[in-house]
Short mmCIF file of C-alpha atoms in Angstrom, two decimals:
data_model
loop_
_atom_site.label_atom_id
_atom_site.label_comp_id
_atom_site.label_asym_id
_atom_site.label_seq_id
_atom_site.Cartn_x
_atom_site.Cartn_y
_atom_site.Cartn_z
CA PHE A 1 4.35 74.31 -34.06
CA THR A 2 1.54 73.10 -36.28
CA GLY A 3 1.38 70.75 -39.19
CA GLN A 4 2.83 67.34 -39.92
CA PRO A 5 6.40 66.50 -38.89
CA LYS A 6 8.93 66.05 -41.68
CA THR A 7 10.87 62.82 -42.10
CA PHE A 8 14.52 62.95 -43.14
CA LEU A 9 15.97 59.68 -44.43
CA ARG A 10 19.50 59.15 -45.71
CA GLY A 11 21.50 56.13 -46.74
CA PHE A 12 24.87 54.95 -45.48
CA ASP A 13 26.92 56.42 -48.32
CA ARG A 14 29.36 59.20 -47.44
CA PRO A 15 30.70 59.99 -50.93
CA ASN A 16 33.07 62.70 -49.65
CA LEU A 17 35.08 60.09 -47.72
CA SER A 18 37.93 58.40 -49.56
CA LEU A 19 38.38 54.79 -48.40
CA ALA A 20 41.69 52.93 -48.30
CA PHE A 21 43.17 49.84 -46.62
CA ALA A 22 46.72 48.50 -46.65
CA PRO A 23 48.49 45.44 -45.18
CA LYS A 24 51.00 46.37 -42.50
CA ASN A 25 54.54 46.69 -43.81
CA ARG A 26 56.57 48.80 -41.38
CA PRO A 27 53.27 50.24 -40.14
CA ARG A 28 54.69 53.14 -38.19
CA ASP A 29 56.43 54.42 -41.31
CA GLN A 30 53.23 53.89 -43.30
CA LEU A 31 51.26 55.94 -40.79
CA ILE A 32 53.84 58.73 -40.52
CA ASN A 33 54.23 59.00 -44.29
CA PHE A 34 50.46 59.26 -44.70
CA ILE A 35 50.14 62.04 -42.13
CA LYS A 36 53.25 63.92 -43.25
CA GLY A 37 51.48 64.82 -46.48
CA ARG A 38 48.59 66.23 -44.47
CA ARG A 39 50.62 68.16 -41.90
CA VAL A 40 48.31 71.18 -41.62
CA GLN A 41 45.12 69.12 -41.35
CA SER A 42 43.25 67.90 -38.29
CA GLY A 43 42.99 64.15 -37.96
CA ILE A 44 42.37 61.18 -35.71
CA VAL A 45 44.50 58.05 -35.37
CA TYR A 46 42.86 55.07 -33.68
CA ALA A 47 44.96 52.38 -32.00
CA LEU A 48 44.13 49.24 -30.03
CA SER A 49 46.02 49.99 -26.82
CA ARG A 50 46.60 52.94 -24.54
CA SER A 51 50.38 52.55 -24.73
CA LYS A 52 50.28 52.56 -28.53
CA THR A 53 48.38 55.86 -28.63
CA GLU A 54 51.17 57.47 -26.61
CA THR A 55 53.90 55.83 -28.70
CA LEU A 56 52.32 57.01 -31.96
CA ALA A 57 51.72 60.53 -30.63
CA LYS A 58 55.40 60.79 -29.67
CA ALA A 59 56.53 59.39 -33.05
CA LEU A 60 54.45 62.02 -34.87
CA CYS A 61 55.76 64.81 -32.63
CA ASP A 62 59.31 63.66 -33.39
CA GLU A 63 58.47 64.22 -37.07
CA GLY A 64 57.27 67.76 -36.40
CA ILE A 65 53.57 66.85 -36.45
CA GLU A 66 51.65 68.13 -33.44
CA ALA A 67 49.92 65.14 -31.87
CA LEU A 68 48.36 64.29 -28.52
CA PRO A 69 47.33 60.96 -26.95
CA TYR A 70 43.84 60.29 -25.63
CA HIS A 71 42.74 57.26 -23.63
CA ALA A 72 40.88 56.31 -20.48
CA GLY A 73 44.12 55.93 -18.52
CA LEU A 74 44.82 59.67 -18.61
CA ASP A 75 43.48 61.81 -15.78
CA ASN A 76 40.29 63.77 -16.44
CA GLU A 77 42.07 67.12 -16.64
CA THR A 78 44.51 65.90 -19.31
CA ARG A 79 41.78 64.24 -21.36
CA THR A 80 39.64 67.38 -21.23
CA ARG A 81 42.57 69.60 -22.19
CA HIS A 82 43.52 67.43 -25.16
CA GLN A 83 39.92 67.19 -26.33
CA ASP A 84 39.41 70.96 -26.05
CA ARG A 85 42.58 71.68 -28.00
CA PHE A 86 41.48 69.31 -30.75
CA GLN A 87 38.13 71.07 -30.96
CA ARG A 88 39.70 74.56 -31.17
CA GLU A 89 42.95 74.13 -33.08
CA ASP A 90 43.73 73.33 -36.69
CA GLY A 91 46.41 70.86 -37.74
CA LEU A 92 46.30 68.83 -34.52
CA VAL A 93 46.27 65.02 -34.54
CA ILE A 94 44.72 62.99 -31.75
CA CYS A 95 46.06 59.45 -31.27
CA GLY A 96 43.34 57.72 -29.31
CA THR A 97 41.59 54.54 -28.40
CA ILE A 98 37.94 54.20 -29.32
CA ALA A 99 37.24 56.17 -26.12
CA PHE A 100 37.91 59.25 -28.24
CA GLY A 101 35.15 60.51 -30.49
CA MET A 102 32.00 60.19 -28.43
CA GLY A 103 30.55 63.69 -28.18
CA ILE A 104 33.13 65.15 -30.56
CA ASP A 105 31.56 67.29 -33.27
CA LYS A 106 34.50 68.82 -35.11
CA PRO A 107 33.29 69.30 -38.70
CA ASP A 108 36.67 69.73 -40.37
CA VAL A 109 38.43 66.48 -39.45
CA ARG A 110 40.23 65.78 -42.72
CA PHE A 111 41.42 62.22 -42.06
CA VAL A 112 40.84 59.21 -39.84
CA VAL A 113 43.54 56.54 -39.67
CA HIS A 114 43.19 53.12 -38.07
CA ALA A 115 46.63 51.98 -36.94
CA ASP A 116 45.01 48.64 -36.11
CA LEU A 117 42.03 46.79 -37.51
CA PRO A 118 38.68 47.73 -35.89
CA LYS A 119 36.44 45.05 -34.42
CA SER A 120 33.60 45.17 -36.97
CA VAL A 121 32.23 46.95 -40.02
CA GLU A 122 29.87 48.87 -37.74
CA ALA A 123 32.76 50.12 -35.59
CA TYR A 124 34.78 51.01 -38.69
CA TYR A 125 31.88 52.93 -40.22
CA GLN A 126 31.20 54.85 -37.01
CA GLU A 127 34.85 55.80 -36.53
CA ILE A 128 35.55 56.94 -40.10
CA GLY A 129 32.28 58.87 -39.91
CA ARG A 130 34.01 61.42 -37.68
CA ALA A 131 35.85 62.72 -40.76
CA GLY A 132 34.45 65.19 -43.26
CA ARG A 133 31.28 66.14 -41.42
CA ASP A 134 31.42 69.51 -43.16
CA GLY A 135 30.82 67.72 -46.47
CA ALA A 136 34.27 68.55 -47.85
CA PRO A 137 36.61 65.78 -49.03
CA ALA A 138 38.22 63.71 -46.26
CA GLU A 139 40.37 60.59 -46.22
CA THR A 140 40.31 57.33 -44.32
CA PHE A 141 43.20 54.87 -44.14
CA THR A 142 43.20 51.52 -42.33
CA LEU A 143 46.22 49.32 -41.66
CA TYR A 144 45.78 45.64 -40.86
CA GLY A 145 48.00 42.65 -40.20
CA VAL A 146 48.06 39.06 -39.01
CA ASP A 147 48.56 40.12 -35.38
CA ASP A 148 45.46 42.33 -35.52
CA ILE A 149 43.37 39.46 -36.83
CA ALA A 150 44.64 37.04 -34.17
CA MET A 151 44.08 39.56 -31.37
CA ARG A 152 40.54 40.41 -32.46
CA ARG A 153 39.63 36.73 -32.71
CA GLN A 154 41.10 36.11 -29.26
CA GLN A 155 39.10 39.02 -27.83
CA ILE A 156 35.91 37.52 -29.22
CA ASP A 157 36.71 34.03 -27.93
CA GLU A 158 37.60 35.29 -24.46
CA GLY A 159 34.82 37.88 -24.27
CA VAL A 160 31.52 37.65 -22.45
CA GLY A 161 28.48 36.12 -24.07
CA ASP A 162 27.26 32.71 -25.11
CA ALA A 163 28.32 30.69 -28.13
CA GLN A 164 25.73 32.28 -30.41
CA LYS A 165 26.91 35.81 -29.60
CA LYS A 166 30.52 34.87 -30.21
CA ARG A 167 29.58 33.24 -33.51
CA MET A 168 27.83 36.44 -34.59
CA ASP A 169 30.82 38.54 -33.48
CA HIS A 170 33.10 36.35 -35.60
CA GLN A 171 30.76 36.81 -38.56
CA ARG A 172 30.85 40.60 -38.16
CA PHE A 173 34.62 40.51 -37.95
CA ASN A 174 34.82 38.28 -41.04
CA ALA A 175 32.76 40.89 -42.89
CA LEU A 176 35.36 43.51 -41.98
CA LEU A 177 38.14 41.24 -43.28
CA ALA A 178 36.19 40.87 -46.51
CA LEU A 179 36.14 44.66 -46.78
CA ALA A 180 39.88 44.87 -46.07
CA GLU A 181 40.66 42.25 -48.72
CA ALA A 182 37.99 43.24 -51.24
CA PRO A 183 39.05 42.83 -54.90
CA VAL A 184 36.72 45.57 -56.23
CA CYS A 185 35.37 48.98 -55.21
CA ARG A 186 35.49 49.24 -51.42
CA ARG A 187 32.47 51.51 -51.18
CA GLN A 188 30.33 48.99 -53.06
CA THR A 189 31.47 46.28 -50.61
CA LEU A 190 30.82 48.51 -47.59
CA LEU A 191 27.35 49.59 -48.69
CA ARG A 192 26.40 46.03 -49.63
CA TYR A 193 27.01 45.05 -46.01
CA PHE A 194 24.38 47.59 -44.95
CA GLY A 195 21.93 46.38 -47.56
CA GLU A 196 22.47 49.17 -50.09
CA VAL A 197 23.53 48.89 -53.71
CA LEU A 198 25.91 51.28 -55.46
CA ALA A 199 25.29 50.87 -59.17
CA LYS A 200 28.84 51.63 -60.30
CA PRO A 201 32.30 51.85 -58.72
CA CYS A 202 32.68 54.99 -56.59
CA GLY A 203 35.93 56.32 -58.06
CA ASN A 204 36.92 57.47 -54.56
CA CYS A 205 38.66 54.49 -52.98
CA ASP A 206 42.09 52.90 -53.31
CA LEU A 207 40.75 49.98 -55.37
CA CYS A 208 39.10 52.30 -57.87
CA HIS A 209 42.28 54.36 -58.19
CA LYS A 210 44.53 51.32 -58.48
CA PRO A 211 42.65 48.06 -59.16
CA PRO A 212 44.50 44.92 -58.02
CA LYS A 213 45.79 42.46 -60.59
CA MET A 214 43.54 39.41 -60.78
CA PHE A 215 44.51 35.85 -61.72
CA ASP A 216 43.00 32.37 -61.53
CA ALA A 217 44.55 30.65 -58.50
CA THR A 218 42.48 27.46 -58.71
CA VAL A 219 45.37 25.12 -59.57
CA PRO A 220 47.89 26.56 -57.04
CA VAL A 221 45.26 26.37 -54.30
CA GLN A 222 44.43 22.78 -55.21
CA LYS A 223 48.12 21.90 -54.98
CA ALA A 224 48.46 23.65 -51.62
CA LEU A 225 45.43 21.85 -50.17
CA SER A 226 46.69 18.55 -51.53
CA ALA A 227 50.09 19.10 -49.90
CA ILE A 228 48.44 19.92 -46.57
CA TYR A 229 46.31 16.76 -46.79
CA ARG A 230 49.18 14.49 -47.86
CA THR A 231 51.36 15.73 -44.99
CA GLU A 232 48.51 14.79 -42.64
CA GLN A 233 47.83 18.42 -41.68
CA ARG A 234 50.70 18.27 -39.18
CA PHE A 235 52.88 21.15 -40.42
CA GLY A 236 52.76 24.91 -40.65
CA ALA A 237 52.91 27.08 -43.75
CA GLU A 238 56.71 27.09 -44.00
CA GLN A 239 56.98 23.29 -44.26
CA VAL A 240 54.09 23.09 -46.74
CA ILE A 241 55.80 25.70 -48.94
CA THR A 242 59.01 23.67 -48.78
CA VAL A 243 57.15 20.58 -49.98
CA LEU A 244 55.45 22.46 -52.80
CA ARG A 245 58.76 23.86 -53.99
CA GLY A 246 60.39 20.46 -53.88
CA GLU A 247 63.18 21.72 -51.61
CA ILE A 248 65.40 19.23 -49.80
CA ASN A 249 66.06 19.84 -46.11
CA ASP A 250 69.27 18.61 -44.55
#
């Protein structure tokens, strides 16, 4: 080899990936309904726990969707067999923890679903990046709920590291929440996190397809904060709502 080496530089944008988030509302049904419409496609479902990967794989199989679990608790032979089948076969879904994906180079993964909220924007980006490596359109769908948020915060608080590391981990997680609850184009929000600017909405995310209705909540929020302050910050959301509505408790 002679001559100068070539430099290849790309940004973070993967325009072939469709991005979508949704609050959990009967999440198992949400997940099954999403995958039912993509029955002949290969996909990955990520879940927080080993037991949940097995539960979801069984639920999909019960719906006639071929699915296999993958997690570190399975013996080596089973993990290897499931991974090999996913590499070779079409229309197979792997329900795995984040242990699945390292070393996997299947170009035609058509969807990646997060059954639970990832731990950071970086983790989310890496995991959805396993879809659509052939350049063809692929979909990503992330479910999130209050329990996910509480569990992730608890993991950070109870994890190893000093106060500064935990503070940074909370900041990274907050950035992911901002992406999940973004009011405008998700791809613009995602790329902004990585220091890139997308000049116009992508047209390939759930918020571009169906923009949320916006309204000025300044006055309602002021009333809510006032009620919390006047009740000496001693009550939960249910009692504060009761006060704001002027309801009378027996």
